[in-house]
Amino acid sequence: MPQYFARSANTIYRLVLFASAGSVVVVACLGYLIVRSPYESMQNVPREQPIPFSHEHHVGGLGIDCRYCHTTVETSAFANVPPTKVCMNCHSQMWATSPTLEPVRESYRSGRSIEWTRVNDLPDFVYFNHSIHVHKGIGCETCHGRVDKMPLTWQAQPLTMEWCLNCHRHPERYVRPRDQVVTMGYKYPPNQLEVGRKLMTEYHIQSLTSCSNCHR
Amino acid sequence: MNETVQPGFVPIEALTGPRGREYWRSLDDRDAAYTPEENEQFSEEGVAVSEASRRRFLSLMAGSLALAGVTGCTRQPTETILPYVDPPENVIPGKPKYYATAAPVNGVAEGVIVESHLGRPTKVEGNPDHPANLGATSVHSQACLMDLYDPDRSREILKLGVPQTWDAFQIAWEHAIGPLAARNGAGFRILTETIVSPTLGAQIQALLKKYPGAQWHQYDPAGSHSARAASMAAFGKSINTYYNFATADIVLSLDADFLACGRASTRYAHDFAARRRQGDRLDMNRLYVVESTMTATGGKADHRLGLPYSQIEAFAAELASQLSIPGGASGSQYGFWTTRVARDLQAHKGASVVITGEHQSPAVHAYVHAINETLGNVGKTVIYTAPLEEQPVDQIASLRQLVDDMKAGRVEVLLILGGNPVYNAPVDFQFADALNHVKTSIHTGLHFNETALKTTWHLPETHFLEDWGDARAFDGTVSITQPLIAPLYDGSHSQLQLLDALIAFPGRTPYEIVRSYWGANSGAGNFEQWWRKSVHDGMIANSALPAITLAVAKNVVRTAAAAAPNDSSMEISFRPDVYMYDGRFANNMWLQELPHPMTKLTWDNAIYLSPNTAAHLGFENQQHVELQLHGRTVWGSVWILPGQPDSTATVELGWGRWHSGRAGNGAGFNAYAVRTSDALWSANGVQFRKLANPYPLASTQMQQYMEGRQVIIENTVDYYKRNPGFVPKAEHEPEENLTLYPHWDYRGYAWSMNIDLTACVNCQACVVACQAENNIAVVGKEQVLARRAMHWLRIDTYYKGVPGNPTAHYAPIPCMQCENAPCELVCPVQATNHSKDGLNDMIYNRCVGTRYCSNNCPWKVRRFNFLLFQDWTTETWKMQRNPDVSVRSRGVMEKCTYCVQRIREAEITSQDENRFIRDGEVKTACQQACPTQAIVFGDKNNPNNRVSKLKAEKLNYHMFAELNTRPRTSYLAELRNPNPEFEPGAAS
Amino acid sequence: MMAPVEERQRHAARELDPNNPLPVVAPSTTFETVSEQISSIVLTRKTPLFWWCCFGFGIFLLIWFAIAVTYLLGKGVGIWGIEIPNGWGFAITNFVWWIGIGHAGTLISAILLLLNQSWRNSINRFAEAMTIFAVMCAGLFPLLHLGRSWIFYWVFPYPNTMTVQPNFRSPLVWDVFAVSTYFTISVLFWYLGMIPDLAMFRDRAVERWKKAIYGIMCFGWRGASHEWKWHQSASLLLAGLATPLVLSVHTVVSFDFTIAILPGWHSTIFPPYFVAGAIYSGFAMVVVLAIPLRSVYGLHNLLTVRHLNNCGKLMLATGLVLAYTYCIEPFTAWYSGNEFEMAVVRNRAFGPQAWSFWGVILLNVIIPQGLWFYKVRVKPQPLFFMGCVVLVGMWLERYMIIVTSLGRDFLPSSWATFVATFWDNATLYGSVGLFITLFMLFVRFLPMVPVAEVRELLPFSKPGGGTEK
Amino acid sequence: MSDASTYGMVAEFDDPTKLVEAAREMRKLGYRKMEAYSPYPIKDLHEIIPVINWVPAICFLGGLSGSIIAWSMEYYIAAIDYPINVGGRPLYSWPSFIPILFELTVLLAGCSAFFAVLGLSGFPRVHFPLFNLPQFADATSSRMFLCIEKTDPIYDSDLTAKFMRELEPVGVWEVSDE
């Protein structure tokens, strides 16, 4: 019987062909979705910290200004994490005995730093400068999100190059008055675009997209 | 360190109270032992240079996970942040601070300002106020960081190789010195190098007061022995001589490489170049060089005469007689030269300089004194002062006496403060053997070196960036050196601290010592204020030694002339290496890989022979030979050096160390092995024997002739006067707007550079500065041989004319930053392209490594990481890295970026202050280091900027303009000022 | 079933007689014999020792290749002799060489098809196979020569979070598209032609599993007249497309050099020069493969002396084109009056690597002149020798072009001479191993002669063309 | 004997001339639904058994789309998406866009031609009624077959077989699709 294939073979063969062709597409799309996913950018993941420090409480609750702790944000490329001393300014009185704060006191006694886990981390070949962004009226919130609503801090934005360029190409969409920089939950005016353009001229904001602006 | 010490570190930009000692304390605690976590701490706050994490990151990439590149930045490895517990005042994480101090270079101090990122000294710049360098730097002060962070530094007190404590040493000391104390310390000797630190000098004197029977010996292998002998002969006392080239119309150098190496060369080069530029270069000074080998200075000469070492004196004698100085030998061997030079010198009485090298014979030095006096230069261009040394002595005699006493068993306790006599003492002294006769020998030093191997005790010293001290500059100006970082290693002490402990245990801290000394000697009304100012400025105001006037003794030259060697056989001359000096820098990787000015050799010294002599001896270049001198031998490779006088070999000292560390061990050959006390600088009767096994030399430039190409355009000043527009337009150079594609127009800033070829003296300071600023890797001899050296900036040395006596020409080659960049066009992934301000950006993290850009670069300025060249593992080197520049890993192209990190920093600062960047506000590392200010950088869109003005000059030209790449880097053609009388037809 | 012995002898006797027009296929061949002859090689006959030797040798080299590549990826391209200024060395030389070899196949199947050269029919199948494997080898090198091979895909445009895309002005990107297109089209063309023969295997195979495999591979081809219709028109279209493609590929490869401003590279003569060279080496490879195959598998009746003769002639012709460009290069250099160009010409002839230049002249120009002789073209041994000579010569030519221009460009201070390392050679010979292995597998499992097309050549294949028996 | 499962009447020939003759004859007799099978293409059959050739059209469309995709991609990426100054060249430097334009055109044209053949011939189709006929195995090597399909309106087992036998075939069979 020289008929080597059952009639059904035709259908199966075709199915297999189309399936394999299709699977390639599917895999490609999946990969693409993954690299853009919060998983890849480690977005929205509250990070474990040695001390369960709550921005929600300190910023939202007590309304402490960002710059009280992150002192160098206006002057330096780097927005520093507060030294233990700054914590102790208050916590030598408040909650002076609370066990959760023991690591702070321990650090202050021993002089060994508290090991915080980094939340917003750019690749090491990217050079970001806080002072200039703050100076040009880019709100903390724009990149760090509603910190005042974060019991444990997480990364609010993807921090991908695409995301950076988004703003660098159209600063007018995101710029806000300097005095509003540290405001949380700032409401952009309905005519943000023209306001933005006005601020751009006022603050001499250029759209910087040259590679060496961030990569050196 | 305990509470009572560690005072104010006075930052250059702000005078602040004596604070921040906690900061240093905390540093100190950390520095004690290095664990990666500690480095995390430093690096983390210092913005992006989190080395460990970058290492992880890059290894991740190297691990080639597909997604790594899909996003360009993969999932970040978890990093930790370690904030200060109690922050030091006025330290802003992410902003570097600058402190003034002074670096010891060639035995004298050079004022420097050190950039510090959170307590890590990362870059050395010159101190603009300091007379020794006026803001520029020498290669040595640039490279001193490599010594500070040298992983091979000795870390702990050792007795016969066994770790000991500081207290244990004290007890041992008491044991050793106890019996001698009864005899006023007879049998106790101190051996130091030349001491130019007032405080240290005082300390030694104090120690000697405690032990009157003790003796102080000094030995510096590359010290100014001849100069001292000559001044003793000429003036009956030892003096210090320095020169003022700013007002010297005529300079005659008798074997002095004063522009590129040696004491105060940075200042000299600065003044010389300034004088050369005078009056739009039309009123140029003239440089005659008579020398025994080809040096960078010789290459700059308007007239150069190569003579064997011994003949320099004959020349000097003839010149003296031409100037009718009694005692001048009226030969006519060099009549053609001497007559004309003499005439030229006489025409510029009081405005000329005759200078000779430290390594020349006392006789020549004597002649030079006499000639300068006759020409009335003394007090004008030649300044005599009291000696810089605390106690000038005949060091050879001093050492000989010590050695004799040691051999005779008259020395029981020997304290060797620094130095390395076992390695560099005259070989006939057999210092090592002599050491065996000493019961207790103590050696202090940065490294556990050859001498430390032989002594019973070794004490690690602190680096000058780690401790307090002071030192004199070439003109006597005193600098108080302040530490930038607490000592990296607990075991280390400064010489001051040690001596103080020996005088009265436990002794004071260096800070107290220096402060108390000056408290007694400053003579200032308000000492606190004086102190703060001096420390802040990096020098003590008008502390330069006053000029003195002396008369040269009548018979000096005759007596000197008597001692003229006269031997026709092959001659050898020694000189301290341009970079290794006397060998102390042997383990400094930057200096090891720094190409020598005239040969471009790295990682080796060589036996320099003239083309004729080599041919006559039947040597190819790099022939491995055995050098024999009076029964002693060393092995080395021959380098055929254009301009080297015939029948004389020149070798550099300071190589062939066998216990210096990973870099220095076995690099080059040890010329000290044939150097005897009676022939310190030159000897006769050297012979060579060919060796079978080859020993290749790693040069970064194998082709030193221009092949008739228009690389360096040069001409004489006279010619320039007659036709100012002589600089030719390159053949086939297209018209400005002869193009199908419209030119990109650059609004705002347009960064560009201009390099003055007349000014460049090939000192290579820019090359090291670039390396330090941009985290450029050291690749090692193998890779240099494979033509993979990584220097972004190089100085090409070309020879012109007859190989016997050519002229040399220098061209610093950075990236030309072409507007029509050929490299960008061919990059498949846009890893290199143009920024808005016209910079030729190179984005390392985008590079896939096709090397096409390098192929297409006419200047071949691009450098490729063929292997993993960066050292990812050595903790101390991580501390040196500049946090503002990415550290490149394997498989990535890199190149000069005009120090874009500095440009961007300046942009941000100016924007924060709502202004434009001022001219000269951004200095590239090379520009900042350059002693002659040959490199000028700025925004060419603003016609008032210096760079724009220079580019407007008639001498301005672009290398290979015919390629129409429109480089941003342009050159000023080289001008020389030869004496018309040297023209063949001219009347003699 | 082979043709009877005396028949072969008669045939052989005729082959060497130039006055006699040579038949493309030996007269004795019939539908049945040719079908049996080809299918038996794969389906029934015992695998000859020759095959095992070649295959073993291929595998041996392939293992070397694996080692070399592993070491390369672990250590970096620094294990090769490349440096600054010689940023490209063996890798790109090999790439251009392989790509060049990969030209004959498509040329034969496409251009000769359009030119209606019926003699092509019996050799085009393995020539195309050779093309595909050569392009595979070629395609590896641009990947391997990257400093960071693992992100090679950045040269493809695709949506990414960097929003940075390839630079379409760079010849390297053109290369990526050219080579991948060329590869794809060649594979399709090759496979399309193979479908009827796979069907034949299906029908002639004895074991059921073989029937199954070939059955699947041939999609169920039956030889219905409409299938043939579409099949032929597709072949014709592919041929039409492949013709400009085959010319474009090496042109684009030559752009890698001409777009650069380097003296010795930046020259308008390169595209034709490269294409000629490619065909030259391609045909060299064809004869080097054809001659052993035909004797081992007794294909004298299909791969006749006529084929050898024509290949020889083509080699001679393209070789002369090359000779011409070798002469014209110095001329243009001199005529342009460009000092750098002239320096390169001098350097090639008398510089430190002059041996490569004179080697090229000897191997590519002087020795191949022997092809003027009829006997050299039709006698297997000398022709085989010529093939080898040209292959070596063409590799050397690419080497010469790359290192002599890079090593001594504009600025004398950066001049240096390229020195190959052990690993350079390991990768080169390793890639040869890859090629041999793949080709041997092809010979063993696929129809190396397009039987269907040979049938058309048989005298009685045309209706009314007389009967078979 | 003809039944539901019958596929058609098949005649085997050992000579292209006879096959072509036979095909012509049968067509004269009014048969339309017929198909000839041969181990190599026989031009004459194409007139006798006509079929519309879509391949060139599909190929052209493929090529056209290739050019459009290539050009628009290059223009968008180089000039719109991220306009980068590369070596001072204009953003839209069309001469450098040509090679890729060409390559993509060829690529898509070629692929569409290939898949057109598969599609039009209804491939893959590994099960086919005629494979039931043992002799049909020679169709790919040396023999030719002519098949009148049962779907032909004037198909009649006996009559068709009778006609066919007159065409001096090697043999005639009725093939069923079982």
Tab-separated table of N, CA and C in Angstrom, chain B residues 741-742 744 746 819-821 824-825 830 833-834, chain D residues 82 84-91 93-95:
chain	number	residue	atom	x	y	z
B	741	TYR	N	26.222	68.150	0.420
B	741	TYR	CA	25.445	68.217	1.648
B	741	TYR	C	25.762	69.514	2.373
B	742	PRO	N	24.765	70.263	2.798
B	742	PRO	CA	25.066	71.481	3.568
B	742	PRO	C	25.741	71.101	4.878
B	744	TRP	N	26.451	70.990	8.751
B	744	TRP	CA	25.648	71.076	9.965
B	744	TRP	C	26.000	72.387	10.654
B	746	TYR	N	26.354	74.605	13.985
B	746	TYR	CA	26.430	74.389	15.427
B	746	TYR	C	26.180	75.693	16.150
B	819	GLU	N	34.163	67.357	12.272
B	819	GLU	CA	32.733	67.621	12.071
B	819	GLU	C	32.160	66.635	11.063
B	820	ASN	N	32.933	66.326	10.019
B	820	ASN	CA	32.511	65.244	9.114
B	820	ASN	C	33.249	63.980	9.523
B	821	ALA	N	32.896	63.460	10.678
B	821	ALA	CA	33.696	62.377	11.249
B	821	ALA	C	33.569	61.108	10.420
B	824	GLU	N	32.119	58.069	12.548
B	824	GLU	CA	30.687	57.964	12.862
B	824	GLU	C	29.926	57.318	11.712
B	825	LEU	N	30.313	57.699	10.514
B	825	LEU	CA	29.576	57.234	9.337
B	825	LEU	C	29.482	55.723	9.294
B	830	GLN	N	25.426	53.309	15.711
B	830	GLN	CA	25.411	54.692	16.179
B	830	GLN	C	26.019	54.831	17.573
B	833	ASN	N	28.644	59.315	17.556
B	833	ASN	CA	27.949	60.300	16.729
B	833	ASN	C	28.131	61.677	17.347
B	834	HIS	N	27.515	62.665	16.730
B	834	HIS	CA	27.812	64.034	17.139
B	834	HIS	C	26.819	64.567	18.163
D	82	TYR	N	14.675	59.274	16.013
D	82	TYR	CA	15.757	59.825	16.833
D	82	TYR	C	16.755	60.475	15.890
D	84	ILE	N	19.758	61.881	14.708
D	84	ILE	CA	21.110	61.992	15.260
D	84	ILE	C	22.053	62.473	14.168
D	85	ASN	N	22.920	63.402	14.540
D	85	ASN	CA	23.916	63.914	13.608
D	85	ASN	C	25.037	62.906	13.479
D	86	VAL	N	25.055	62.191	12.380
D	86	VAL	CA	26.098	61.190	12.155
D	86	VAL	C	27.096	61.733	11.148
D	87	GLY	N	28.268	62.047	11.624
D	87	GLY	CA	29.353	62.501	10.756
D	87	GLY	C	28.979	63.696	9.900
D	88	GLY	N	28.094	64.549	10.403
D	88	GLY	CA	27.740	65.770	9.683
D	88	GLY	C	26.884	65.516	8.461
D	89	ARG	N	26.443	64.281	8.273
D	89	ARG	CA	25.597	63.989	7.110
D	89	ARG	C	24.165	64.408	7.412
D	90	PRO	N	23.379	64.677	6.348
D	90	PRO	CA	21.977	65.028	6.584
D	90	PRO	C	21.214	63.847	7.186
D	91	LEU	N	20.139	64.168	7.886
D	91	LEU	CA	19.360	63.091	8.509
D	91	LEU	C	18.812	62.156	7.442
D	93	SER	N	19.749	60.983	4.408
D	93	SER	CA	20.766	60.822	3.359
D	93	SER	C	20.379	59.634	2.491
D	94	TRP	N	19.479	59.929	1.527
D	94	TRP	CA	18.836	58.856	0.766
D	94	TRP	C	19.818	57.961	0.027
D	95	PRO	N	20.954	58.462	-0.474
D	95	PRO	CA	21.803	57.515	-1.227
D	95	PRO	C	22.198	56.310	-0.392
